[in-house]
């Protein structure tokens, strides 16, 4: 394996997919964020925490510009980060993934990781817009979210090992993973924060959030697959003397 | 007389250096975008970083959109 090429194509794929994620968010997610933050502002005016005056709005538009611009930069950072994990897993599993080309194998792995690390955790702890979430519970919510992703990810890895060792009845491994996640769903606490805002806003936000993250995983699989197919970082030229 | 011949072989193992670099990028990136509440800048700016939360604000919209708990 050519180390620098291996790292380079993983980071390039992750960065590109992360920027695509940021662009999708700018188009689809931002209107929901603006609406949710608008509701937060109204609550602050009503409670006297902030005053509805030109100084407030000048500061508001300044930090909102910073936050919106951050979609692309943080998309690139998150993309390289998640892409690094994906690249490590792809490096180890590429010869056993389904598909007759690296492009198809990369897409297959992206689909597996999208389901186990995003979609299943999302079903238990879905994304929420601003206005939902008590700052006092942030550490608990972060801990629950990370723990659930870890259970799902390591559970998938563990049951894959069982799947490999089973000579027949391989479905047992899938049933085992489903059982583990079912138990995690039932036993792990709910998000403690009560939703007091419109469910139309929350559900609309969650739908576009899924579209954005799905676009990321699809892009990551496509880009890494094409780069791997073209550049083949695992092929090493060696001189042989006869 | 010896002849030199170039052959291409496939090496399946992931280099340890790559593993270390990528694992570090993964941990750092997820922490910064998903969880930082001022910790990184507190190294340089002390407690003021927890009040300013520049990284939190920069990653705010992506944090919500990607499904991380934000505030």
XYZ file of N, CA and C in Angstrom, chain B residues 6-66:
183
model
N 10.088 -5.436 -13.742
C 9.200 -4.736 -12.819
C 7.847 -5.444 -12.780
N 7.422 -5.772 -11.580
C 6.121 -6.414 -11.442
C 5.248 -5.585 -10.488
N 3.939 -5.702 -10.639
C 3.019 -4.996 -9.762
C 2.356 -6.001 -8.839
N 2.469 -5.750 -7.542
C 1.827 -6.661 -6.594
C 0.808 -5.886 -5.747
N -0.176 -6.607 -5.237
C -1.205 -5.971 -4.429
C -0.933 -6.250 -2.953
N -0.766 -5.179 -2.172
C -0.533 -5.350 -0.727
C -1.810 -4.970 -0.004
N -2.335 -5.936 0.728
C -3.666 -5.707 1.295
C -3.643 -4.999 2.643
N -2.538 -5.051 3.377
C -2.564 -4.489 4.730
C -2.547 -2.959 4.720
N -3.201 -2.376 5.726
C -3.215 -0.915 5.871
C -1.967 -0.511 6.649
N -1.146 0.406 6.117
C 0.074 0.802 6.835
C -0.248 1.410 8.205
N 0.587 1.086 9.182
C 0.327 1.568 10.557
C 0.351 3.095 10.633
N 1.249 3.709 9.836
C 1.337 5.181 9.837
C 0.011 5.771 9.347
N -0.534 5.185 8.287
C -1.810 5.669 7.744
C -2.919 5.493 8.772
N -2.896 4.366 9.449
C -3.905 4.090 10.468
C -3.856 5.154 11.568
N -2.649 5.477 12.011
C -2.465 6.471 13.068
C -2.926 7.855 12.610
N -2.503 8.244 11.411
C -2.861 9.572 10.882
C -4.377 9.688 10.721
N -4.990 8.687 10.104
C -6.428 8.750 9.831
C -7.253 8.675 11.123
N -6.809 7.851 12.070
C -7.540 7.757 13.351
C -7.470 9.091 14.095
N -6.316 9.765 14.019
C -6.170 11.074 14.678
C -7.089 12.107 14.026
N -7.100 12.121 12.693
C -7.968 13.072 11.974
C -9.432 12.798 12.309
N -9.789 11.528 12.369
C -11.174 11.159 12.706
C -11.562 11.708 14.085
N -10.729 11.407 15.082
C -11.073 11.809 16.451
C -11.116 13.335 16.591
N -10.108 14.001 16.033
C -10.036 15.464 16.144
C -11.217 16.129 15.415
N -11.472 15.678 14.194
C -12.529 16.304 13.373
C -13.908 16.115 13.970
N -14.206 14.909 14.420
C -15.533 14.665 15.009
C -15.696 15.480 16.290
N -14.629 15.559 17.093
C -14.731 16.339 18.328
C -14.966 17.819 18.013
N -14.197 18.356 17.074
C -14.305 19.790 16.777
C -15.670 20.149 16.197
N -16.120 19.383 15.220
C -17.396 19.737 14.570
C -18.585 19.323 15.442
N -18.461 18.204 16.131
C -19.618 17.685 16.841
C -19.756 18.099 18.293
N -18.630 18.376 18.970
C -18.724 18.476 20.431
C -18.007 19.665 21.082
N -17.109 20.335 20.388
C -16.312 21.392 21.037
C -17.210 22.523 21.555
N -17.036 22.845 22.827
C -17.792 23.965 23.421
C -16.810 25.028 23.917
N -15.637 25.079 23.319
C -14.623 26.051 23.728
C -13.319 25.397 24.170
N -13.310 24.062 24.213
C -12.142 23.339 24.741
C -10.868 23.626 23.950
N -10.942 23.611 22.615
C -9.720 23.773 21.804
C -9.073 25.132 22.051
N -9.872 26.197 21.947
C -9.306 27.540 22.109
C -8.967 27.849 23.566
N -9.525 27.074 24.510
C -9.189 27.319 25.925
C -7.713 27.034 26.191
N -7.090 26.240 25.325
C -5.649 25.976 25.469
C -4.877 27.294 25.359
N -5.327 28.158 24.450
C -4.639 29.443 24.243
C -5.284 30.592 25.013
N -6.618 30.604 25.114
C -7.316 31.784 25.656
C -7.935 31.572 27.035
N -7.763 30.388 27.600
C -8.287 30.131 28.940
C -9.809 30.089 28.966
N -10.382 30.501 30.116
C -11.832 30.386 30.314
C -12.653 31.236 29.350
N -12.045 32.304 28.816
C -12.776 33.174 27.889
C -13.275 32.381 26.670
N -12.521 31.336 26.288
C -12.901 30.527 25.120
C -14.256 29.859 25.319
N -14.589 29.511 26.598
C -15.883 28.866 26.862
C -17.039 29.854 26.727
N -16.736 31.145 26.885
C -17.772 32.161 26.697
C -17.906 32.532 25.222
N -16.775 32.641 24.531
C -16.808 33.035 23.112
C -17.331 31.908 22.218
N -16.896 30.697 22.481
C -17.298 29.496 21.732
C -17.230 29.691 20.206
N -16.076 30.157 19.723
C -15.932 30.422 18.289
C -16.143 29.158 17.441
N -15.553 28.042 17.893
C -15.694 26.803 17.113
C -17.148 26.336 17.121
N -17.786 26.465 18.289
C -19.202 26.090 18.392
C -20.034 26.893 17.392
N -19.782 28.194 17.347
C -20.561 29.048 16.424
C -20.241 28.717 14.965
N -18.966 28.473 14.692
C -18.561 28.163 13.307
C -19.207 26.863 12.825
N -19.288 25.892 13.713
C -19.805 24.578 13.309
C -21.290 24.421 13.631
N -21.900 25.488 14.191
C -23.272 25.413 14.696
C -24.259 24.797 13.707
N -24.299 25.326 12.494
C -25.321 24.893 11.539
C -25.064 23.459 11.068
N -23.779 23.125 10.835
C -23.452 21.754 10.433
C -23.754 20.780 11.577
N -23.483 21.221 12.805
C -23.718 20.373 13.975
C -25.193 19.965 14.039
N -26.087 20.956 13.896
C -27.523 20.638 13.892
C -27.865 19.745 12.698
N -27.386 20.139 11.504
C -27.778 19.437 10.280
C -27.279 18.000 10.238
N -26.115 17.752 10.859
C -25.552 16.396 10.827
C -26.103 15.517 11.942
